Amino acid sequence: MRVSRQQVEDNKRTILEAAGRLFRERGFESVTVTDVMKSAGLTHGGFYGYFKSKDDLIAQTLAGLRGEAEPKSTDLAAVAQRYLSAEHRDDFAHGCPLAALASEVSRQPQGARTEMTAFLKRQFERLGKIAPGLDEEQRRRAAIGNSASMIGALILARMTDDPAMSNEILEATRGWLLAEDGEGAKAADVA
Amino acid sequence: MRVSRQQVEDNKRTILEAAGRLFRERGFESVTVTDVMKSAGLTHGGFYGYFKSKDDLIAQTLAGLRGEAEPKSTDLAAVAQRYLSAEHRDDFAHGCPLAALASEVSRQPQGARTEMTAFLKRQFERLGKIAPGLDEEQRRRAAIGNSASMIGALILARMTDDPAMSNEILEATRGWLLAEDGEGAKAADVA
DNA sequence: TGTACATCAGTGAACGCGCGTTCACTGATGTAC
DNA sequence: TGTACATCAGTGAACGCGCGTTCACTGATGTAC
């Protein structure tokens, strides 16, 4: 049965939101077209009215993630505190797409890789603005290094089945990041 | 046709080696039982004489990776130089299992997670011995932080479809790691 | 504003395919004498 | 050391299943008068 133009628009957004959650939770391959449509309250048959293929859904989902609200911070310590928290670790569905999907994206076709590259570029730029450093180059280095550390630590903390080790990874990386980040931050960390 | 006991032993090792390569290259889900057996020079039917299931193969493959030869280093700079190289980035098959599979492992059953946790534990211990730091706690922190950075950077460098950005991630993380790692290393990096 | 018809979003059965897994069979290996 | 038989590693056809994708159909929406 036909639905209104507004409904069509809403449905597309709902489908993309569901896909964004499911892909982060379970990865691209484990999530079926039927899963996504069911999660959006529709049946699988209608899928191809919205997307050319599952790969197209993946690319559009990743493109949509760029628009997701990012908590703004002016301080690296605050970013690390939030990013490397138990809450973020345990919330795949609404967490960082890079930590959840970067590995899989490297084996995906062009579209997905290009979208995630754009996402990563933005992440570096955002972090570059609040990273410590004397000049632009040092701040960019810090943005990349901090991103890699936080993403890597979150992935490892999610991988291990030892809860104590998982917490240790988050805590140690947090402490290490702030302690090693130049004299100012080091002092702040000790205090 | 029956084969010798020696042949059986050799075949098992060959299968596990093939699986280790294929899983790192393409992930657990994309690699089929048939792929692994074919890569080992056998047919898929014989698989269940060696393994209880595909999950069992995954767990045993990860357990086997612990025995893989690790290039020994006495110096963090040398480790970072090798780990964050273009060669390592481009060689999934023989590269670090954590960078290739950590994300997927977090969605795998117990067996796989336990094996990878043991692998990670060893990595932390190995790096803790060569990490800079005044006391044991600081060295362990550094081992965890450095591991997270290197693994995260390699994953991101592999993810992006922009070759320049990929190289920048490797270089920046290398520079950042060594520069931020206390005064001694900082000086060494400048030199 | 009401009516008649064309449009098309959504449905669910059906498709071809490849997956993990099973199994009857084969023939070389291992063993008993 | 040779022979006769039991064992069992490997083969390839076959299975049930779930996947991505297609399609004829339905009925509410949008449009023309």
Short mmCIF file of C-alpha atoms in Angstrom, two decimals, chain B residues 3-187:
data_model
loop_
_atom_site.label_atom_id
_atom_site.label_comp_id
_atom_site.label_asym_id
_atom_site.label_seq_id
_atom_site.Cartn_x
_atom_site.Cartn_y
_atom_site.Cartn_z
CA VAL B 3 47.56 -41.08 4.46
CA SER B 4 50.41 -41.56 6.91
CA ARG B 5 50.35 -40.28 10.49
CA GLN B 6 53.13 -37.88 9.61
CA GLN B 7 51.07 -36.60 6.71
CA VAL B 8 48.09 -36.05 9.02
CA GLU B 9 50.25 -34.00 11.33
CA ASP B 10 51.65 -31.98 8.44
CA ASN B 11 48.18 -31.42 7.02
CA LYS B 12 46.87 -30.03 10.28
CA ARG B 13 49.73 -27.57 10.45
CA THR B 14 49.22 -26.61 6.80
CA ILE B 15 45.50 -26.05 7.36
CA LEU B 16 46.12 -23.85 10.41
CA GLU B 17 48.74 -21.83 8.54
CA ALA B 18 46.40 -21.33 5.59
CA ALA B 19 43.61 -20.29 7.95
CA GLY B 20 45.93 -17.85 9.72
CA ARG B 21 46.75 -16.16 6.45
CA LEU B 22 43.25 -16.15 5.01
CA PHE B 23 41.51 -14.93 8.18
CA ARG B 24 43.93 -12.02 8.48
CA GLU B 25 43.47 -11.15 4.84
CA ARG B 26 39.72 -11.40 4.59
CA GLY B 27 38.27 -11.81 8.08
CA PHE B 28 36.54 -14.81 9.62
CA GLU B 29 33.21 -14.53 7.88
CA SER B 30 34.39 -14.09 4.29
CA VAL B 31 36.67 -17.09 4.46
CA THR B 32 34.88 -20.40 3.92
CA VAL B 33 35.86 -23.84 5.11
CA THR B 34 36.31 -24.75 1.45
CA ASP B 35 38.68 -21.80 0.94
CA VAL B 36 40.88 -22.92 3.81
CA MET B 37 41.01 -26.57 2.73
CA LYS B 38 41.68 -25.66 -0.88
CA SER B 39 44.48 -23.34 0.22
CA ALA B 40 45.94 -26.27 2.14
CA GLY B 41 45.72 -28.51 -0.94
CA LEU B 42 42.79 -30.60 0.34
CA THR B 43 39.05 -30.88 -0.26
CA HIS B 44 36.39 -29.52 2.06
CA GLY B 45 35.03 -32.94 3.08
CA GLY B 46 38.05 -33.81 5.17
CA PHE B 47 37.74 -30.72 7.30
CA TYR B 48 35.66 -32.31 10.04
CA GLY B 49 38.29 -34.94 10.64
CA TYR B 50 40.48 -32.12 11.96
CA PHE B 51 38.03 -29.68 13.53
CA LYS B 52 34.71 -29.85 15.33
CA SER B 53 33.38 -26.81 13.49
CA LYS B 54 34.43 -23.57 11.80
CA ASP B 55 34.40 -21.88 15.22
CA ASP B 56 36.79 -24.55 16.45
CA LEU B 57 39.09 -23.81 13.51
CA ILE B 58 39.00 -20.10 14.37
CA ALA B 59 39.90 -20.74 18.01
CA GLN B 60 42.70 -23.16 17.12
CA THR B 61 44.06 -20.79 14.48
CA LEU B 62 44.26 -17.95 16.99
CA ALA B 63 45.89 -20.26 19.53
CA GLY B 64 48.47 -21.17 16.90
CA LEU B 65 49.34 -17.54 16.22
CA ARG B 66 50.89 -17.33 19.67
CA GLY B 67 53.65 -19.57 18.42
CA GLU B 68 54.42 -17.42 15.42
CA ALA B 69 57.94 -16.03 15.33
CA GLU B 70 58.07 -12.49 16.68
CA PRO B 71 60.96 -10.30 15.54
CA LYS B 72 62.73 -9.46 18.76
CA SER B 73 63.65 -5.88 19.51
CA THR B 74 65.30 -4.11 22.38
CA ASP B 75 64.14 -0.70 21.34
CA LEU B 76 60.70 0.91 21.10
CA ALA B 77 61.75 3.05 18.13
CA ALA B 78 62.69 -0.06 16.16
CA VAL B 79 59.39 -1.76 17.01
CA ALA B 80 57.40 1.29 15.94
CA GLN B 81 59.42 1.67 12.77
CA ARG B 82 58.65 -1.89 11.74
CA TYR B 83 55.07 -2.05 12.97
CA LEU B 84 54.10 1.27 11.39
CA SER B 85 55.72 0.58 8.03
CA ALA B 86 54.08 0.50 4.61
CA GLU B 87 55.21 -3.12 4.29
CA HIS B 88 53.35 -4.20 7.40
CA ARG B 89 50.28 -2.18 6.38
CA ASP B 90 50.19 -3.89 2.98
CA ASP B 91 50.80 -7.40 4.30
CA PHE B 92 47.62 -8.47 6.07
CA ALA B 93 48.40 -12.17 5.70
CA HIS B 94 51.59 -12.19 7.77
CA GLY B 95 50.93 -9.08 9.85
CA CYS B 96 49.75 -8.48 13.38
CA PRO B 97 46.64 -10.55 14.18
CA LEU B 98 45.38 -7.87 16.55
CA ALA B 99 45.31 -5.19 13.87
CA ALA B 100 43.69 -7.56 11.38
CA LEU B 101 41.15 -9.29 13.61
CA ALA B 102 40.60 -7.54 16.96
CA SER B 103 37.33 -5.91 15.87
CA GLU B 104 35.90 -9.14 14.55
CA VAL B 105 37.02 -11.11 17.58
CA SER B 106 34.91 -8.93 19.85
CA ARG B 107 31.87 -10.42 18.07
CA GLN B 108 33.16 -14.00 18.17
CA PRO B 109 32.32 -16.72 20.73
CA GLN B 110 34.31 -17.37 23.92
CA GLY B 111 37.07 -19.53 22.44
CA ALA B 112 38.31 -16.93 19.98
CA ARG B 113 38.10 -14.11 22.52
CA THR B 114 40.04 -16.05 25.13
CA GLU B 115 42.83 -16.92 22.70
CA MET B 116 43.20 -13.35 21.50
CA THR B 117 43.18 -12.08 25.06
CA ALA B 118 46.12 -14.37 25.83
CA PHE B 119 47.88 -13.06 22.73
CA LEU B 120 47.31 -9.48 23.82
CA LYS B 121 48.54 -10.20 27.33
CA ARG B 122 51.80 -11.48 25.89
CA GLN B 123 52.12 -8.43 23.66
CA PHE B 124 51.78 -6.13 26.68
CA GLU B 125 54.37 -8.12 28.60
CA ARG B 126 56.83 -8.17 25.73
CA LEU B 127 56.49 -4.44 25.13
CA GLY B 128 56.60 -3.70 28.87
CA LYS B 129 60.17 -4.97 28.95
CA ILE B 130 61.43 -2.43 26.42
CA ALA B 131 59.09 0.45 27.22
CA PRO B 132 60.52 3.55 28.88
CA GLY B 133 59.39 4.47 32.37
CA LEU B 134 60.69 4.92 35.88
CA ASP B 135 58.84 2.07 37.56
CA GLU B 136 57.00 -1.10 36.60
CA GLU B 137 53.61 0.61 36.58
CA GLN B 138 54.78 3.34 34.23
CA ARG B 139 56.32 0.80 31.88
CA ARG B 140 53.12 -1.24 31.77
CA ARG B 141 51.14 1.90 31.06
CA ALA B 142 53.51 2.71 28.24
CA ALA B 143 53.27 -0.83 26.87
CA ILE B 144 49.48 -0.60 26.75
CA GLY B 145 49.44 2.92 25.36
CA ASN B 146 52.01 2.15 22.70
CA SER B 147 50.20 -1.04 21.68
CA ALA B 148 46.88 0.75 21.37
CA SER B 149 48.47 3.53 19.30
CA MET B 150 50.26 1.24 16.91
CA ILE B 151 47.31 -1.11 16.43
CA GLY B 152 44.89 1.79 16.01
CA ALA B 153 47.16 3.56 13.54
CA LEU B 154 47.66 0.43 11.45
CA ILE B 155 43.90 -0.18 11.33
CA LEU B 156 43.23 3.40 10.23
CA ALA B 157 46.04 3.37 7.67
CA ARG B 158 44.54 0.23 6.19
CA MET B 159 41.03 1.62 6.21
CA THR B 160 41.49 4.80 4.25
CA ASP B 161 41.39 4.75 0.44
CA ASP B 162 43.60 7.84 0.26
CA PRO B 163 47.24 6.67 -0.04
CA ALA B 164 48.67 10.00 1.09
CA MET B 165 46.53 10.00 4.20
CA SER B 166 47.45 6.40 4.90
CA ASN B 167 51.15 7.25 4.84
CA GLU B 168 50.55 10.34 6.92
CA ILE B 169 48.86 8.26 9.62
CA LEU B 170 51.83 5.92 9.83
CA GLU B 171 54.41 8.69 9.84
CA ALA B 172 52.57 10.96 12.23
CA THR B 173 51.93 8.19 14.73
CA ARG B 174 55.56 7.10 14.56
CA GLY B 175 56.74 10.64 15.14
CA TRP B 176 54.18 11.30 17.83
CA LEU B 177 54.98 8.09 19.72
CA LEU B 178 58.68 8.77 19.84
CA ALA B 179 58.43 12.51 20.40
CA GLU B 180 55.98 12.23 23.28
CA ASP B 181 57.75 9.37 24.97
CA GLY B 182 59.69 11.26 27.56
CA GLU B 183 62.65 13.55 27.10
CA GLY B 184 65.21 10.93 26.12
CA ALA B 185 63.25 9.59 23.19
CA LYS B 186 62.22 13.07 22.22
CA ALA B 187 65.85 14.05 21.81
#
